[in-house]
CSV table of C-alpha atoms in Angstrom, one decimal:
chain,number,residue,atom,x,y,z
A,414,MET,CA,12.8,22.5,17.7
A,415,SER,CA,11.0,19.2,18.2
A,416,THR,CA,7.7,19.1,19.9
A,417,LEU,CA,7.4,15.3,20.1
A,418,VAL,CA,4.6,14.3,22.5
A,419,GLU,CA,4.5,10.7,23.7
A,420,THR,CA,1.1,9.5,24.7
A,421,PRO,CA,-0.2,6.0,25.0
A,422,ALA,CA,-1.9,4.9,21.7
A,423,THR,CA,-5.5,3.8,22.2
A,424,ASN,CA,-6.1,2.8,18.6
A,425,VAL,CA,-3.4,0.0,18.3
A,426,ILE,CA,-4.5,-3.5,17.6
A,427,GLN,CA,-2.7,-6.7,16.4
A,428,LEU,CA,-2.9,-7.3,12.7
A,429,GLN,CA,-5.2,-10.2,11.8
A,430,PRO,CA,-3.7,-13.0,9.8
A,431,ARG,CA,-5.9,-12.2,6.8
A,432,LEU,CA,-8.1,-9.2,6.3
A,433,ARG,CA,-11.3,-10.2,4.5
A,434,ASN,CA,-12.6,-6.8,3.3
A,435,ALA,CA,-12.0,-3.1,3.2
A,436,ALA,CA,-13.9,-2.5,6.5
A,437,GLU,CA,-11.5,-4.9,8.3
A,438,LEU,CA,-8.6,-3.2,6.6
A,439,GLU,CA,-9.7,0.2,7.9
A,440,GLN,CA,-9.8,-1.2,11.4
A,441,ALA,CA,-6.4,-2.8,11.2
A,442,ALA,CA,-3.7,-1.0,13.2
A,443,VAL,CA,0.0,-1.5,13.8
A,444,LEU,CA,3.2,0.1,15.4
A,445,GLY,CA,6.9,-0.4,14.7
A,446,ASN,CA,8.5,-3.8,14.1
A,447,SER,CA,6.2,-5.6,16.6
A,448,GLY,CA,3.6,-6.4,13.9
A,449,LYS,CA,1.5,-3.5,15.0
A,450,LEU,CA,0.7,-0.2,13.3
A,451,ALA,CA,-1.5,2.6,14.6
A,452,ASN,CA,-4.5,3.5,12.4
A,453,VAL,CA,-3.1,7.0,11.9
A,454,GLU,CA,0.3,5.5,10.7
A,455,LEU,CA,-1.5,3.0,8.4
A,456,ASP,CA,-3.3,6.0,6.9
A,457,ARG,CA,-0.2,8.0,6.4
A,458,TRP,CA,1.8,5.2,4.9
A,459,ALA,CA,-1.1,4.3,2.6
A,460,ASN,CA,-1.4,8.0,1.5
A,461,ARG,CA,2.3,8.0,0.5
A,462,LEU,CA,2.1,4.8,-1.4
A,463,ALA,CA,-1.1,5.9,-3.1
A,464,ARG,CA,0.7,9.0,-4.4
A,465,VAL,CA,3.5,6.8,-5.7
A,466,LEU,CA,0.9,4.7,-7.5
A,467,ILE,CA,-0.8,7.8,-8.9
A,468,ALA,CA,2.6,8.9,-10.3
A,469,ARG,CA,3.0,5.5,-11.8
A,470,GLY,CA,-0.3,5.7,-13.6
A,471,ALA,CA,-2.7,4.0,-11.3
A,472,ALA,CA,-6.4,4.8,-11.9
A,473,GLY,CA,-9.6,4.3,-10.0
A,474,HIS,CA,-11.6,1.1,-10.8
A,475,ALA,CA,-8.4,-0.5,-12.2
A,476,ARG,CA,-7.2,-3.8,-10.8
A,477,ILE,CA,-3.9,-3.6,-9.1
A,478,ALA,CA,-2.1,-6.9,-8.5
A,479,LEU,CA,-0.6,-7.4,-5.0
A,480,ALA,CA,2.2,-10.0,-4.5
A,481,ILE,CA,3.4,-9.1,-1.1
A,482,ASP,CA,4.3,-11.5,1.7
A,483,PRO,CA,5.1,-9.3,4.7
A,484,GLN,CA,1.8,-8.6,6.4
A,485,ILE,CA,2.4,-4.9,7.2
A,486,GLU,CA,3.5,-4.1,3.7
A,487,ALA,CA,0.5,-6.0,2.3
A,488,THR,CA,-1.9,-4.1,4.6
A,489,VAL,CA,-0.5,-0.7,3.6
A,490,ALA,CA,-0.5,-1.6,-0.1
A,491,THR,CA,-4.1,-2.8,0.1
A,492,SER,CA,-5.2,0.4,1.9
A,493,ALA,CA,-3.4,2.5,-0.7
A,494,VAL,CA,-5.1,0.7,-3.6
A,495,VAL,CA,-8.5,1.2,-1.9
A,496,LYS,CA,-7.8,4.9,-1.3
A,497,LEU,CA,-7.4,5.3,-5.1
A,498,GLY,CA,-10.7,3.6,-5.7
A,499,ALA,CA,-8.9,0.8,-7.4
A,500,ILE,CA,-9.4,-2.9,-6.8
A,501,PRO,CA,-6.7,-4.9,-5.0
A,502,ALA,CA,-6.1,-8.3,-6.7
A,503,SER,CA,-4.0,-10.7,-4.6
A,504,VAL,CA,-1.6,-12.9,-6.5
A,505,ALA,CA,-1.4,-16.4,-4.9
A,506,GLN,CA,1.9,-18.0,-4.2
A,507,ASP,CA,1.4,-20.4,-7.2
A,508,ALA,CA,0.1,-17.8,-9.6
A,509,THR,CA,2.2,-15.4,-11.8
A,510,ALA,CA,-0.3,-12.7,-12.4
A,511,ALA,CA,-3.8,-11.3,-11.6
A,512,PRO,CA,-6.2,-11.3,-14.6
A,513,GLY,CA,-7.0,-7.8,-15.7
A,514,ALA,CA,-4.2,-6.1,-13.8
A,515,ARG,CA,-1.7,-3.9,-15.6
A,516,LEU,CA,0.0,-2.5,-12.5
A,517,GLY,CA,1.2,-4.4,-9.5
A,518,ILE,CA,3.0,-4.1,-6.2
A,519,THR,CA,5.6,-6.7,-5.0
A,520,THR,CA,9.0,-7.1,-3.5
A,521,LYS,CA,12.4,-8.0,-5.0
A,522,GLU,CA,12.1,-11.6,-3.6
A,523,ARG,CA,8.7,-12.3,-5.3
A,524,ARG,CA,9.4,-10.5,-8.6
A,525,PRO,CA,11.3,-13.3,-10.4
A,526,GLU,CA,8.2,-15.6,-10.2
A,527,LEU,CA,5.8,-13.0,-11.5
A,528,SER,CA,4.5,-12.2,-15.0
A,529,ASP,CA,6.2,-9.5,-17.1
A,530,ALA,CA,2.8,-8.5,-18.5
A,531,ILE,CA,2.3,-6.4,-15.3
A,532,ASP,CA,4.3,-3.2,-14.5
A,533,TRP,CA,5.5,-4.2,-11.0
A,534,LEU,CA,6.3,-1.5,-8.4
A,535,LEU,CA,9.0,-3.0,-6.1
A,536,LEU,CA,8.4,-1.9,-2.6
A,537,ASP,CA,11.9,-2.6,-1.4
A,538,ASP,CA,13.7,-1.0,-4.4
A,539,ARG,CA,15.8,2.1,-3.5
A,540,SER,CA,14.1,4.4,-6.0
A,541,THR,CA,10.7,3.4,-4.8
A,542,LEU,CA,11.7,4.0,-1.2
A,543,GLN,CA,13.0,7.4,-2.1
A,544,ARG,CA,9.8,8.4,-3.9
A,545,TYR,CA,7.8,7.0,-1.1
A,546,LEU,CA,9.6,8.9,1.6
A,547,VAL,CA,9.3,12.3,-0.1
A,548,SER,CA,5.6,11.8,-0.9
A,549,SER,CA,3.0,13.7,1.1
A,550,ASP,CA,1.2,11.7,3.8
A,551,ALA,CA,-1.8,14.1,3.6
A,552,PRO,CA,-5.1,12.5,2.8
A,553,ILE,CA,-5.7,11.6,-0.9
A,554,THR,CA,-8.2,14.1,-2.3
A,555,ALA,CA,-11.1,13.6,-4.7
A,556,ALA,CA,-9.3,15.9,-7.1
A,557,GLU,CA,-6.2,13.6,-7.1
A,558,ARG,CA,-8.3,10.6,-7.8
A,559,LEU,CA,-10.3,12.5,-10.4
A,560,THR,CA,-7.1,13.8,-12.1
A,561,GLU,CA,-5.7,10.3,-12.3
A,562,ARG,CA,-8.8,8.9,-13.9
A,563,LYS,CA,-8.9,11.6,-16.5
A,564,SER,CA,-5.2,11.0,-17.4
A,565,ALA,CA,-5.3,7.2,-17.3
């Protein structure tokens, strides 16, 4: 039995064109296809993606390249990287890689222009989506971050 409760969201804001730092990222919020996402949803999506990154070998303090154009996906990916204690490194439109990054997040559209020196996670790949959808959206624990650092 579903117990869906609909209440007006009070923590929904428009995404800013560019987020300048982690504090702004944490304040970003969105909902649905309208270019908005509630803070709670951003947190859940980022937790799922962080777990996919952990399974892929992401470690704290590592640089993770981000070559993502859709704003919502870029915001979620940046938040996921920050949750791991890793460093998001944006890949500019005219660049092929982010120096020091061995793992990256992108889309099928951007992948052909990017360096093969980075292990790219394709957000819009079917297998990525399947892993993402079955990942827990519970908060990332210190033990998960610590376990990953030890194994990396």
